[in-house]
Amino acid sequence: PTSASTTKISRQVRRMSSAVIESFKQTAGKTITCKAAVAWEPKKPLDVTEIQIEPPKAGEVRVKVISNALCHTDIYTLDGHDPEGLFPCVLGHEAAAVVESIGEGVTSVKPGDVVIPCYTPECKKHECIFCQSPKTNLCPTIRSTQGQGVMPDGTSRLSKDGKPIYHFMGCSTFAEYAVIAEISAAKINPGADLNKMCLLGCGVATGWGAVFNNTKVAPGSTVAVFGL
């Protein structure tokens, strides 16, 4: 794009951000009732219904989901094959979102930031041997509670008329809003095409890792791709 068109896009993004942030001020600190696709039990269709999303607690972020992609893991869990699959839950882990509000102590993002919710986030602490290793990103900081379908404090932010609903992979993006851990929010360029950027949450990262980490494909390599 030309310099003029880039400037125009930047202005549009700023205007949109201002309007969005003003709307977020009305919901910050309050429970939000919104639509979600709830999986009440395995092997049954998702139920698009209204649920309640509580405000984020310390170290947490509530986001407004803008775009979603469907991953095979969502289907795998809904079919009842995932040993960590808990019901009822809100599936979805491949999305792009905008930060609506933040909990106490959150410093890495602020309302209005555009983020990718990450299901395998890094705490990036110096004492974390996994985050410091160049060989893996399997940080265990929130892994144990995430596998139990709850937030790091052991409770859920999702419910339907008072009945708790489990989180899924620390994301639960098949809803209009979601609550994630601060370390799960990866900030991206606000002017990016979010209908495409949502793929960074799983599909692109998984494919990239398979190509460069597992098969060690290098520039100039000849490869065969199966399954497209």
mmCIF file of C-alpha atoms in Angstrom:
data_model
loop_
_atom_site.group_PDB
_atom_site.id
_atom_site.type_symbol
_atom_site.label_atom_id
_atom_site.label_comp_id
_atom_site.label_asym_id
_atom_site.label_seq_id
_atom_site.Cartn_x
_atom_site.Cartn_y
_atom_site.Cartn_z
ATOM 1 C CA PRO A 1 0.000 0.000 0.000
ATOM 2 C CA THR A 2 1.023 3.604 -0.512
ATOM 3 C CA SER A 3 2.100 5.863 2.353
ATOM 4 C CA ALA A 4 -1.205 7.752 2.074
ATOM 5 C CA SER A 5 -3.312 4.596 2.253
ATOM 6 C CA THR A 6 -1.288 3.283 5.210
ATOM 7 C CA THR A 7 -1.849 6.574 7.059
ATOM 8 C CA LYS A 8 -5.583 6.382 6.318
ATOM 9 C CA ILE A 9 -5.774 2.831 7.663
ATOM 10 C CA SER A 10 -3.875 3.867 10.810
ATOM 11 C CA ARG A 11 -6.338 6.696 11.440
ATOM 12 C CA GLN A 12 -9.293 4.355 10.983
ATOM 13 C CA VAL A 13 -7.779 1.886 13.444
ATOM 14 C CA ARG A 14 -7.232 4.653 16.008
ATOM 15 C CA ARG A 15 -10.822 5.909 15.643
ATOM 16 C CA MET A 16 -12.172 2.392 15.978
ATOM 17 C CA SER A 17 -9.954 1.737 18.997
ATOM 18 C CA SER A 18 -11.246 4.864 20.753
ATOM 19 C CA ALA A 19 -14.860 3.837 20.219
ATOM 20 C CA VAL A 20 -14.178 0.273 21.333
ATOM 21 C CA ILE A 21 -12.345 1.362 24.479
ATOM 22 C CA GLU A 22 -15.217 3.673 25.432
ATOM 23 C CA SER A 23 -17.659 0.770 25.097
ATOM 24 C CA PHE A 24 -15.386 -1.428 27.215
ATOM 25 C CA LYS A 25 -15.513 1.077 30.056
ATOM 26 C CA GLN A 26 -19.209 0.273 30.409
ATOM 27 C CA THR A 27 -18.557 -3.439 31.050
ATOM 28 C CA ALA A 28 -15.255 -3.392 32.954
ATOM 29 C CA GLY A 29 -15.614 -4.955 36.387
ATOM 30 C CA LYS A 30 -19.052 -6.365 35.585
ATOM 31 C CA THR A 31 -20.297 -9.813 34.635
ATOM 32 C CA ILE A 32 -21.092 -9.929 30.919
ATOM 33 C CA THR A 33 -23.956 -11.968 29.493
ATOM 34 C CA CYS A 34 -23.163 -12.978 25.920
ATOM 35 C CA LYS A 35 -23.648 -15.729 23.387
ATOM 36 C CA ALA A 36 -21.477 -18.826 23.365
ATOM 37 C CA ALA A 37 -21.462 -22.244 21.723
ATOM 38 C CA VAL A 38 -21.623 -24.547 24.745
ATOM 39 C CA ALA A 39 -20.719 -28.233 24.643
ATOM 40 C CA TRP A 40 -22.943 -29.667 27.370
ATOM 41 C CA GLU A 41 -21.865 -33.253 26.751
ATOM 42 C CA PRO A 42 -19.795 -35.232 24.241
ATOM 43 C CA LYS A 43 -21.164 -36.306 20.883
ATOM 44 C CA LYS A 44 -23.968 -33.744 21.023
ATOM 45 C CA PRO A 45 -24.358 -30.564 18.889
ATOM 46 C CA LEU A 46 -23.061 -27.316 20.323
ATOM 47 C CA ASP A 47 -25.746 -25.210 21.957
ATOM 48 C CA VAL A 48 -25.620 -21.525 21.032
ATOM 49 C CA THR A 49 -26.967 -19.892 24.157
ATOM 50 C CA GLU A 50 -26.351 -17.010 26.523
ATOM 51 C CA ILE A 51 -23.818 -17.499 29.307
ATOM 52 C CA GLN A 52 -22.208 -15.297 31.938
ATOM 53 C CA ILE A 53 -18.549 -14.238 31.778
ATOM 54 C CA GLU A 54 -17.184 -12.932 35.083
ATOM 55 C CA PRO A 55 -14.637 -10.092 35.268
ATOM 56 C CA PRO A 56 -10.973 -11.106 35.228
ATOM 57 C CA LYS A 57 -9.258 -11.720 38.560
ATOM 58 C CA ALA A 58 -5.617 -10.964 39.393
ATOM 59 C CA GLY A 59 -3.287 -11.925 36.551
ATOM 60 C CA GLU A 60 -6.169 -12.425 34.116
ATOM 61 C CA VAL A 61 -7.494 -10.706 31.003
ATOM 62 C CA ARG A 62 -11.016 -10.583 29.579
ATOM 63 C CA VAL A 63 -11.178 -10.307 25.802
ATOM 64 C CA LYS A 64 -13.824 -9.680 23.176
ATOM 65 C CA VAL A 65 -13.463 -12.398 20.546
ATOM 66 C CA ILE A 66 -13.384 -11.028 16.992
ATOM 67 C CA SER A 67 -12.617 -14.073 14.843
ATOM 68 C CA ASN A 68 -12.341 -17.835 15.273
ATOM 69 C CA ALA A 69 -10.955 -20.795 13.379
ATOM 70 C CA LEU A 70 -11.987 -24.415 13.871
ATOM 71 C CA CYS A 71 -9.270 -26.871 14.890
ATOM 72 C CA HIS A 72 -9.494 -30.659 14.777
ATOM 73 C CA THR A 73 -8.798 -30.694 18.523
ATOM 74 C CA ASP A 74 -12.159 -28.984 19.110
ATOM 75 C CA ILE A 75 -13.899 -31.752 17.155
ATOM 76 C CA TYR A 76 -11.760 -34.437 18.815
ATOM 77 C CA THR A 77 -12.834 -33.195 22.246
ATOM 78 C CA LEU A 78 -16.487 -32.798 21.300
ATOM 79 C CA ASP A 79 -16.466 -36.392 20.028
ATOM 80 C CA GLY A 80 -15.406 -37.529 23.490
ATOM 81 C CA HIS A 81 -11.892 -38.712 22.601
ATOM 82 C CA ASP A 82 -9.885 -36.177 24.602
ATOM 83 C CA PRO A 83 -8.908 -37.571 28.037
ATOM 84 C CA GLU A 84 -8.811 -33.980 29.334
ATOM 85 C CA GLY A 85 -12.171 -33.146 27.794
ATOM 86 C CA LEU A 86 -14.512 -31.873 30.493
ATOM 87 C CA PHE A 87 -18.188 -31.046 30.106
ATOM 88 C CA PRO A 88 -19.962 -28.711 30.024
ATOM 89 C CA CYS A 89 -17.394 -26.466 28.393
ATOM 90 C CA VAL A 90 -16.903 -23.725 25.837
ATOM 91 C CA LEU A 91 -14.553 -25.009 23.153
ATOM 92 C CA GLY A 92 -12.340 -22.918 20.843
ATOM 93 C CA HIS A 93 -8.659 -22.028 21.045
ATOM 94 C CA GLU A 94 -7.768 -20.507 17.670
ATOM 95 C CA ALA A 95 -8.890 -16.884 17.723
ATOM 96 C CA ALA A 96 -8.080 -13.195 17.557
ATOM 97 C CA ALA A 97 -9.505 -10.856 20.172
ATOM 98 C CA VAL A 98 -9.422 -7.391 21.711
ATOM 99 C CA VAL A 99 -8.674 -6.850 25.401
ATOM 100 C CA GLU A 100 -11.846 -5.627 27.140
ATOM 101 C CA SER A 101 -10.551 -5.412 30.707
ATOM 102 C CA ILE A 102 -7.654 -6.560 32.860
ATOM 103 C CA GLY A 103 -7.309 -7.937 36.353
ATOM 104 C CA GLU A 104 -5.109 -6.717 39.161
ATOM 105 C CA GLY A 105 -1.403 -6.781 38.441
ATOM 106 C CA VAL A 106 -1.680 -7.157 34.655
ATOM 107 C CA THR A 107 0.939 -5.012 32.904
ATOM 108 C CA SER A 108 1.689 -6.624 29.530
ATOM 109 C CA VAL A 109 -1.619 -5.657 27.864
ATOM 110 C CA LYS A 110 -4.276 -2.988 28.275
ATOM 111 C CA PRO A 111 -7.887 -2.505 27.108
ATOM 112 C CA GLY A 112 -7.994 -2.071 23.338
ATOM 113 C CA ASP A 113 -4.926 -4.192 22.604
ATOM 114 C CA VAL A 114 -5.378 -6.848 19.933
ATOM 115 C CA VAL A 115 -4.221 -10.282 21.063
ATOM 116 C CA ILE A 116 -4.008 -13.938 20.124
ATOM 117 C CA PRO A 117 -5.083 -16.223 23.005
ATOM 118 C CA CYS A 118 -2.368 -18.881 23.434
ATOM 119 C CA TYR A 119 -3.077 -22.347 24.788
ATOM 120 C CA THR A 120 0.619 -23.094 25.455
ATOM 121 C CA PRO A 121 1.881 -19.759 26.811
ATOM 122 C CA GLU A 122 5.268 -18.967 28.299
ATOM 123 C CA CYS A 123 5.673 -17.261 31.679
ATOM 124 C CA LYS A 124 9.143 -16.072 30.522
ATOM 125 C CA LYS A 125 10.459 -16.076 34.088
ATOM 126 C CA HIS A 126 14.190 -16.441 34.536
ATOM 127 C CA GLU A 127 13.743 -19.403 36.885
ATOM 128 C CA CYS A 128 11.534 -21.331 34.414
ATOM 129 C CA ILE A 129 13.837 -23.877 32.757
ATOM 130 C CA PHE A 130 11.282 -24.490 30.012
ATOM 131 C CA CYS A 131 10.979 -20.844 28.992
ATOM 132 C CA GLN A 132 14.752 -20.427 29.133
ATOM 133 C CA SER A 133 15.372 -23.476 26.960
ATOM 134 C CA PRO A 134 15.629 -22.993 23.172
ATOM 135 C CA LYS A 135 14.359 -26.549 22.691
ATOM 136 C CA THR A 136 10.813 -26.225 24.045
ATOM 137 C CA ASN A 137 8.041 -23.800 24.944
ATOM 138 C CA LEU A 138 6.053 -26.209 27.122
ATOM 139 C CA CYS A 139 5.904 -23.922 30.152
ATOM 140 C CA PRO A 140 4.099 -25.631 33.069
ATOM 141 C CA THR A 141 3.065 -22.440 34.903
ATOM 142 C CA ILE A 142 -0.683 -22.740 34.206
ATOM 143 C CA ARG A 143 -0.718 -26.200 32.631
ATOM 144 C CA SER A 144 -2.091 -28.128 35.612
ATOM 145 C CA THR A 145 -5.150 -25.946 36.180
ATOM 146 C CA GLN A 146 -5.690 -25.484 32.449
ATOM 147 C CA GLY A 147 -6.000 -29.257 32.083
ATOM 148 C CA GLN A 148 -8.672 -29.201 34.787
ATOM 149 C CA GLY A 149 -10.771 -26.671 32.879
ATOM 150 C CA VAL A 150 -10.268 -23.826 35.321
ATOM 151 C CA MET A 151 -8.287 -20.618 35.719
ATOM 152 C CA PRO A 152 -4.984 -20.578 37.677
ATOM 153 C CA ASP A 153 -6.832 -19.953 40.960
ATOM 154 C CA GLY A 154 -8.823 -23.170 40.470
ATOM 155 C CA THR A 155 -12.185 -21.602 39.578
ATOM 156 C CA SER A 156 -14.102 -20.864 36.372
ATOM 157 C CA ARG A 157 -15.180 -17.478 35.003
ATOM 158 C CA LEU A 158 -17.891 -19.097 32.860
ATOM 159 C CA SER A 159 -21.386 -20.059 33.937
ATOM 160 C CA LYS A 160 -24.953 -20.482 32.775
ATOM 161 C CA ASP A 161 -27.606 -19.330 35.247
ATOM 162 C CA GLY A 162 -25.264 -20.085 38.138
ATOM 163 C CA LYS A 163 -24.028 -23.446 36.819
ATOM 164 C CA PRO A 164 -20.233 -23.421 36.265
ATOM 165 C CA ILE A 165 -18.909 -24.162 32.786
ATOM 166 C CA TYR A 166 -15.384 -25.427 32.208
ATOM 167 C CA HIS A 167 -12.763 -23.515 30.262
ATOM 168 C CA PHE A 168 -11.085 -25.275 27.321
ATOM 169 C CA MET A 169 -7.329 -25.178 26.714
ATOM 170 C CA GLY A 170 -7.187 -21.943 28.674
ATOM 171 C CA CYS A 171 -9.008 -20.117 25.858
ATOM 172 C CA SER A 172 -12.710 -20.991 25.324
ATOM 173 C CA THR A 173 -13.058 -18.717 22.325
ATOM 174 C CA PHE A 174 -16.336 -20.096 20.952
ATOM 175 C CA ALA A 175 -17.996 -17.203 22.761
ATOM 176 C CA GLU A 176 -18.308 -13.460 22.315
ATOM 177 C CA TYR A 177 -16.039 -12.931 25.345
ATOM 178 C CA ALA A 178 -13.417 -15.024 27.107
ATOM 179 C CA VAL A 179 -11.180 -14.801 30.179
ATOM 180 C CA ILE A 180 -7.575 -15.930 29.792
ATOM 181 C CA ALA A 181 -4.398 -15.770 31.857
ATOM 182 C CA GLU A 182 -2.222 -12.721 31.204
ATOM 183 C CA ILE A 183 0.603 -14.893 29.887
ATOM 184 C CA SER A 184 -1.857 -16.372 27.366
ATOM 185 C CA ALA A 185 -2.400 -12.996 25.664
ATOM 186 C CA ALA A 186 0.044 -12.439 22.792
ATOM 187 C CA LYS A 187 -0.248 -8.855 21.549
ATOM 188 C CA ILE A 188 -0.226 -8.322 17.776
ATOM 189 C CA ASN A 189 -0.451 -5.433 15.307
ATOM 190 C CA PRO A 190 -3.927 -3.855 15.692
ATOM 191 C CA GLY A 191 -4.115 -3.218 11.954
ATOM 192 C CA ALA A 192 -3.713 -6.886 11.028
ATOM 193 C CA ASP A 193 -6.489 -8.845 9.308
ATOM 194 C CA LEU A 194 -7.962 -10.672 12.298
ATOM 195 C CA ASN A 195 -9.846 -13.148 10.107
ATOM 196 C CA LYS A 196 -6.420 -14.457 9.119
ATOM 197 C CA MET A 197 -4.474 -13.717 12.293
ATOM 198 C CA CYS A 198 -6.666 -16.063 14.323
ATOM 199 C CA LEU A 199 -4.853 -18.929 12.591
ATOM 200 C CA LEU A 200 -1.684 -17.967 14.480
ATOM 201 C CA GLY A 201 -3.343 -19.340 17.613
ATOM 202 C CA CYS A 202 -2.853 -22.935 16.504
ATOM 203 C CA GLY A 203 -2.800 -23.868 12.814
ATOM 204 C CA VAL A 204 0.070 -21.670 11.645
ATOM 205 C CA ALA A 205 2.168 -22.253 14.765
ATOM 206 C CA THR A 206 1.648 -26.015 14.588
ATOM 207 C CA GLY A 207 2.447 -26.137 10.870
ATOM 208 C CA TRP A 208 5.511 -23.954 11.274
ATOM 209 C CA GLY A 209 6.804 -26.119 14.102
ATOM 210 C CA ALA A 210 6.232 -29.317 12.157
ATOM 211 C CA VAL A 211 8.154 -27.982 9.171
ATOM 212 C CA PHE A 212 11.090 -26.304 10.871
ATOM 213 C CA ASN A 213 11.429 -28.204 14.154
ATOM 214 C CA ASN A 214 10.430 -31.764 13.263
ATOM 215 C CA THR A 215 11.277 -32.248 9.594
ATOM 216 C CA LYS A 216 14.010 -29.579 9.531
ATOM 217 C CA VAL A 217 12.954 -28.326 6.086
ATOM 218 C CA ALA A 218 15.472 -25.796 4.731
ATOM 219 C CA PRO A 219 15.302 -23.292 1.861
ATOM 220 C CA GLY A 220 15.677 -25.160 -1.434
ATOM 221 C CA SER A 221 14.228 -28.420 -0.082
ATOM 222 C CA THR A 222 11.836 -30.466 -2.208
ATOM 223 C CA VAL A 223 8.866 -31.704 -0.204
ATOM 224 C CA ALA A 224 5.569 -33.526 -0.627
ATOM 225 C CA VAL A 225 2.533 -32.228 1.275
ATOM 226 C CA PHE A 226 -0.321 -34.615 2.075
ATOM 227 C CA GLY A 227 -3.802 -33.856 3.325
ATOM 228 C CA LEU A 228 -4.635 -30.506 1.691
#
